[in-house]
Amino acid sequence: MGQVDAYTRLAGVYDEIVVDPCHGAWASFLHELWSADERGVQNVLDVCCGTGLLADELASLGYQVVGLDGSEAMLDRARRRLGHRSEVRLVRSTLPALAVTGEYDAAVCTLDGLNYLTPADLRSTLAALSLRLRPAGWLVFDAHTDAMMAFTASRPIVHGEKGEHRFAISSVVNAGMRTCDTRIEIVPLDGGGAFSEHHRQHFHRAADMRSSLVDAGFEVTAVRDGYSERPVDAFVLSATWIARRALGRRE
């Protein structure tokens, strides 16, 4: 079984195996959140946009979206999905760089995209996003928590079948380094084209996330249990951070 770079071969089965049908609900949550903005939200930066699932939902609600992703294979899938939408533009960009210019009303990053960044790259990415957002512009993203780190360590191997594929996910958590190295193995049920990918993620402490946001010029307005109105607690696996760029901040 050949190993390939993260989000290359996985792109071809990502929507089938990895993602639950959640993006419509998430887009509705964001739409309601932004509806309270007196200046209005029109232009959205979708960071780590993947195969374009959220961009598609946001465009259907009337937003202009620029999707960024570092994987050309994922962007190829997104182009096939979104080719009919003039409201969406897709750009290859590897964090912490942002290969876009201009000013946006909001930026989003879903499905633990920021967990792939080292602490230093996370700080650089947040600073770059601050420069691309208007005053009081929104930043909404989700990130794995300490509870997820403990949960993953307690279940180092997960396997099953979904669609036309069999999968095995093996994770090694280093609690001291706060990292997780995951090997994803995919085997088509027809017996051909098996592959594996290696992914490394970082579990950022909530206090470090908050201080990195403040240093980048953001004000944290809420931390929620997923994309809901429920506040985060010690048992939440994925925390959704809601922040706004501080008024008058520009560097």
Short mmCIF file of C-alpha atoms in Angstrom, two decimals:
data_model
loop_
_atom_site.label_atom_id
_atom_site.label_comp_id
_atom_site.label_asym_id
_atom_site.label_seq_id
_atom_site.Cartn_x
_atom_site.Cartn_y
_atom_site.Cartn_z
CA MET A 1 0.00 0.00 0.00
CA GLY A 2 1.63 3.22 -1.17
CA GLN A 3 1.75 6.26 1.14
CA VAL A 4 1.02 9.65 -0.37
CA ASP A 5 0.94 13.23 0.89
CA ALA A 6 -2.00 14.34 3.02
CA TYR A 7 -5.16 15.23 1.10
CA THR A 8 -3.99 13.92 -2.26
CA ARG A 9 -5.59 10.50 -2.86
CA LEU A 10 -7.91 11.10 0.09
CA ALA A 11 -9.49 13.94 -1.88
CA GLY A 12 -11.14 11.41 -4.18
CA VAL A 13 -13.08 9.76 -1.36
CA TYR A 14 -13.17 12.63 1.16
CA ASP A 15 -16.83 13.53 0.77
CA GLU A 16 -17.88 9.89 0.94
CA ILE A 17 -15.78 8.72 3.89
CA VAL A 18 -14.73 11.68 6.02
CA VAL A 19 -17.51 14.25 6.02
CA ASP A 20 -20.97 14.01 7.53
CA PRO A 21 -23.75 16.13 5.97
CA CYS A 22 -23.14 19.07 8.32
CA HIS A 23 -22.31 22.02 6.11
CA GLY A 24 -25.86 23.18 5.50
CA ALA A 25 -26.46 23.51 9.25
CA TRP A 26 -23.11 25.24 9.72
CA ALA A 27 -23.85 27.75 6.96
CA SER A 28 -27.22 28.48 8.57
CA PHE A 29 -25.49 29.06 11.92
CA LEU A 30 -23.05 31.49 10.31
CA HIS A 31 -25.83 33.26 8.39
CA GLU A 32 -27.77 33.87 11.59
CA LEU A 33 -24.64 34.99 13.43
CA TRP A 34 -23.69 37.49 10.74
CA SER A 35 -27.23 38.81 10.33
CA ALA A 36 -26.71 40.90 13.47
CA ASP A 37 -23.82 42.80 11.83
CA GLU A 38 -25.00 46.33 11.00
CA ARG A 39 -22.43 46.63 8.20
CA GLY A 40 -23.54 43.34 6.72
CA VAL A 41 -21.44 40.39 5.60
CA GLN A 42 -21.01 39.81 1.88
CA ASN A 43 -17.44 38.66 1.19
CA VAL A 44 -16.23 35.55 2.99
CA LEU A 45 -12.80 33.92 3.03
CA ASP A 46 -13.16 30.13 3.40
CA VAL A 47 -9.78 28.93 4.70
CA CYS A 48 -8.96 25.23 4.20
CA CYS A 49 -12.04 25.02 2.00
CA GLY A 50 -11.38 21.41 1.00
CA THR A 51 -13.80 20.10 -1.61
CA GLY A 52 -15.96 23.22 -1.40
CA LEU A 53 -18.86 21.90 0.67
CA LEU A 54 -19.19 24.95 2.92
CA ALA A 55 -18.45 27.39 0.10
CA ASP A 56 -21.33 25.87 -1.85
CA GLU A 57 -23.73 26.32 1.05
CA LEU A 58 -22.61 29.89 1.73
CA ALA A 59 -22.94 30.80 -1.94
CA SER A 60 -26.49 29.45 -1.94
CA LEU A 61 -27.24 31.93 0.85
CA GLY A 62 -25.97 34.83 -1.26
CA TYR A 63 -22.38 35.24 -0.07
CA GLN A 64 -19.38 35.91 -2.29
CA VAL A 65 -16.77 33.33 -1.27
CA VAL A 66 -13.05 32.92 -1.88
CA GLY A 67 -11.93 29.42 -0.97
CA LEU A 68 -8.31 28.72 -0.03
CA ASP A 69 -6.69 25.32 0.26
CA GLY A 70 -3.17 23.92 0.04
CA SER A 71 -4.19 20.69 -1.69
CA GLU A 72 -4.57 20.86 -5.46
CA ALA A 73 -6.43 17.55 -5.39
CA MET A 74 -9.03 18.93 -2.97
CA LEU A 75 -9.38 22.09 -5.05
CA ASP A 76 -9.95 19.97 -8.16
CA ARG A 77 -12.93 18.38 -6.43
CA ALA A 78 -14.12 21.81 -5.34
CA ARG A 79 -13.88 23.13 -8.91
CA ARG A 80 -16.05 20.30 -10.17
CA ARG A 81 -18.62 21.02 -7.48
CA LEU A 82 -18.58 24.81 -7.82
CA GLY A 83 -17.86 25.34 -11.51
CA HIS A 84 -21.37 26.66 -12.05
CA ARG A 85 -21.09 29.26 -9.27
CA SER A 86 -19.81 32.70 -10.20
CA GLU A 87 -20.03 33.63 -6.51
CA VAL A 88 -17.06 31.40 -5.60
CA ARG A 89 -13.38 31.78 -6.48
CA LEU A 90 -10.85 29.09 -5.53
CA VAL A 91 -7.18 29.76 -4.81
CA ARG A 92 -4.35 27.44 -3.86
CA SER A 93 -2.69 28.77 -0.71
CA THR A 94 -0.66 27.03 1.99
CA LEU A 95 -0.89 28.50 5.48
CA PRO A 96 0.36 30.66 7.07
CA ALA A 97 0.54 32.52 3.75
CA LEU A 98 -2.70 33.86 2.32
CA ALA A 99 -2.48 34.14 -1.46
CA VAL A 100 -5.20 36.77 -1.66
CA THR A 101 -5.45 40.54 -1.39
CA GLY A 102 -8.30 42.82 -0.52
CA GLU A 103 -10.59 43.10 2.47
CA TYR A 104 -13.22 40.62 3.64
CA ASP A 105 -16.18 40.84 5.97
CA ALA A 106 -15.59 37.39 7.45
CA ALA A 107 -13.28 34.39 7.43
CA VAL A 108 -14.11 30.82 8.35
CA CYS A 109 -12.11 27.63 8.82
CA THR A 110 -13.96 24.40 9.53
CA LEU A 111 -13.23 20.74 10.20
CA ASP A 112 -10.15 21.37 12.40
CA GLY A 113 -8.12 22.95 9.61
CA LEU A 114 -6.11 25.08 12.06
CA ASN A 115 -5.11 21.99 14.04
CA TYR A 116 -2.73 21.15 11.21
CA LEU A 117 -0.64 24.22 12.10
CA THR A 118 2.23 24.34 14.55
CA PRO A 119 1.77 26.93 17.33
CA ALA A 120 4.10 29.33 15.49
CA ASP A 121 2.27 28.90 12.18
CA LEU A 122 -1.06 29.31 13.96
CA ARG A 123 0.03 32.69 15.29
CA SER A 124 1.27 33.73 11.86
CA THR A 125 -1.97 32.59 10.22
CA LEU A 126 -4.14 34.51 12.67
CA ALA A 127 -2.04 37.63 12.10
CA ALA A 128 -2.41 37.21 8.32
CA LEU A 129 -6.17 36.78 8.63
CA SER A 130 -6.42 39.92 10.76
CA LEU A 131 -4.86 41.90 7.93
CA ARG A 132 -7.44 40.59 5.44
CA LEU A 133 -10.50 41.42 7.56
CA ARG A 134 -12.23 44.77 7.83
CA PRO A 135 -12.64 46.43 11.25
CA ALA A 136 -15.09 44.31 13.26
CA GLY A 137 -14.82 41.59 10.63
CA TRP A 138 -15.61 38.06 11.77
CA LEU A 139 -13.35 35.05 12.26
CA VAL A 140 -15.11 31.76 12.98
CA PHE A 141 -13.28 28.45 13.20
CA ASP A 142 -13.38 25.14 15.02
CA ALA A 143 -10.49 23.42 16.76
CA HIS A 144 -9.94 20.17 18.62
CA THR A 145 -9.90 20.40 22.40
CA ASP A 146 -8.09 18.66 25.25
CA ALA A 147 -11.11 16.37 25.48
CA MET A 148 -10.52 15.36 21.86
CA MET A 149 -6.87 14.70 22.61
CA ALA A 150 -7.86 12.34 25.45
CA PHE A 151 -10.59 10.73 23.35
CA THR A 152 -8.22 10.08 20.44
CA ALA A 153 -5.59 8.61 22.76
CA SER A 154 -8.22 6.25 24.18
CA ARG A 155 -9.20 5.03 20.71
CA PRO A 156 -5.92 4.70 18.81
CA ILE A 157 -7.42 2.56 16.03
CA VAL A 158 -10.74 3.13 14.30
CA HIS A 159 -11.84 1.08 11.31
CA GLY A 160 -14.94 0.35 9.32
CA GLU A 161 -16.62 0.49 5.92
CA LYS A 162 -18.36 3.40 4.26
CA GLY A 163 -19.65 3.58 0.74
CA GLU A 164 -17.41 1.53 -1.52
CA HIS A 165 -14.36 1.59 0.74
CA ARG A 166 -12.89 0.04 3.84
CA PHE A 167 -10.85 2.35 6.07
CA ALA A 168 -8.53 2.15 9.07
CA ILE A 169 -7.40 5.20 11.06
CA SER A 170 -4.45 4.70 13.42
CA SER A 171 -3.51 7.58 15.72
CA VAL A 172 -0.53 8.13 18.01
CA VAL A 173 -1.02 10.96 20.49
CA ASN A 174 1.97 12.57 22.18
CA ALA A 175 0.38 14.35 25.13
CA GLY A 176 3.61 16.09 26.10
CA MET A 177 4.13 17.54 22.61
CA ARG A 178 0.35 17.90 22.15
CA THR A 179 0.54 16.28 18.71
CA CYS A 180 -1.31 13.50 16.94
CA ASP A 181 0.18 11.49 14.08
CA THR A 182 -2.53 9.70 12.13
CA ARG A 183 -2.24 7.12 9.38
CA ILE A 184 -5.34 6.81 7.22
CA GLU A 185 -5.56 3.64 5.13
CA ILE A 186 -8.18 3.33 2.40
CA VAL A 187 -8.97 0.08 0.59
CA PRO A 188 -11.62 0.01 -2.15
CA LEU A 189 -13.98 -2.93 -1.71
CA ASP A 190 -13.30 -3.93 -5.29
CA GLY A 191 -9.70 -4.61 -4.26
CA GLY A 192 -7.88 -1.96 -6.29
CA GLY A 193 -6.19 1.36 -5.62
CA ALA A 194 -5.42 0.98 -1.91
CA PHE A 195 -3.43 3.84 -0.36
CA SER A 196 -2.49 5.47 2.93
CA GLU A 197 -1.84 9.03 4.06
CA HIS A 198 -0.05 10.49 7.07
CA HIS A 199 -1.55 13.49 8.86
CA ARG A 200 -0.07 15.44 11.78
CA GLN A 201 -2.21 17.69 13.94
CA HIS A 202 -1.56 19.87 16.99
CA PHE A 203 -3.83 20.23 20.00
CA HIS A 204 -3.65 23.93 20.83
CA ARG A 205 -4.39 24.88 24.43
CA ALA A 206 -7.45 27.06 24.78
CA ALA A 207 -5.43 29.68 26.67
CA ASP A 208 -2.82 29.74 23.90
CA MET A 209 -5.53 30.03 21.24
CA ARG A 210 -7.08 32.97 23.05
CA SER A 211 -3.77 34.78 23.54
CA SER A 212 -2.80 34.19 19.88
CA LEU A 213 -6.10 35.70 18.77
CA VAL A 214 -5.66 38.74 21.01
CA ASP A 215 -2.07 39.24 19.84
CA ALA A 216 -3.31 39.14 16.23
CA GLY A 217 -5.80 41.91 16.92
CA PHE A 218 -8.98 39.92 17.56
CA GLU A 219 -11.55 40.12 20.32
CA VAL A 220 -13.01 36.74 21.27
CA THR A 221 -16.79 37.04 21.57
CA ALA A 222 -17.73 33.39 22.23
CA VAL A 223 -16.48 29.81 22.32
CA ARG A 224 -19.21 27.29 21.56
CA ASP A 225 -19.87 23.57 21.47
CA GLY A 226 -19.59 23.10 17.73
CA TYR A 227 -21.78 25.33 15.60
CA SER A 228 -24.48 25.78 18.21
CA GLU A 229 -25.57 28.12 20.98
CA ARG A 230 -24.26 25.75 23.65
CA PRO A 231 -21.25 27.03 25.60
CA VAL A 232 -18.07 24.97 25.55
CA ASP A 233 -17.29 22.77 28.55
CA ALA A 234 -14.63 20.25 29.57
CA PHE A 235 -16.29 17.46 27.57
CA VAL A 236 -16.62 19.19 24.20
CA LEU A 237 -14.48 17.57 21.50
CA SER A 238 -14.57 20.45 19.01
CA ALA A 239 -14.80 24.08 20.09
CA THR A 240 -16.01 26.77 17.72
CA TRP A 241 -14.27 30.09 18.28
CA ILE A 242 -16.04 33.32 17.32
CA ALA A 243 -13.89 36.45 17.18
CA ARG A 244 -13.96 39.88 15.60
CA ARG A 245 -11.11 42.06 14.45
CA ALA A 246 -10.61 44.90 16.89
CA LEU A 247 -11.79 48.30 15.68
CA GLY A 248 -8.95 50.48 14.50
CA ARG A 249 -6.48 47.58 14.28
CA ARG A 250 -4.33 47.68 11.16
CA GLU A 251 -0.62 46.88 10.77
#
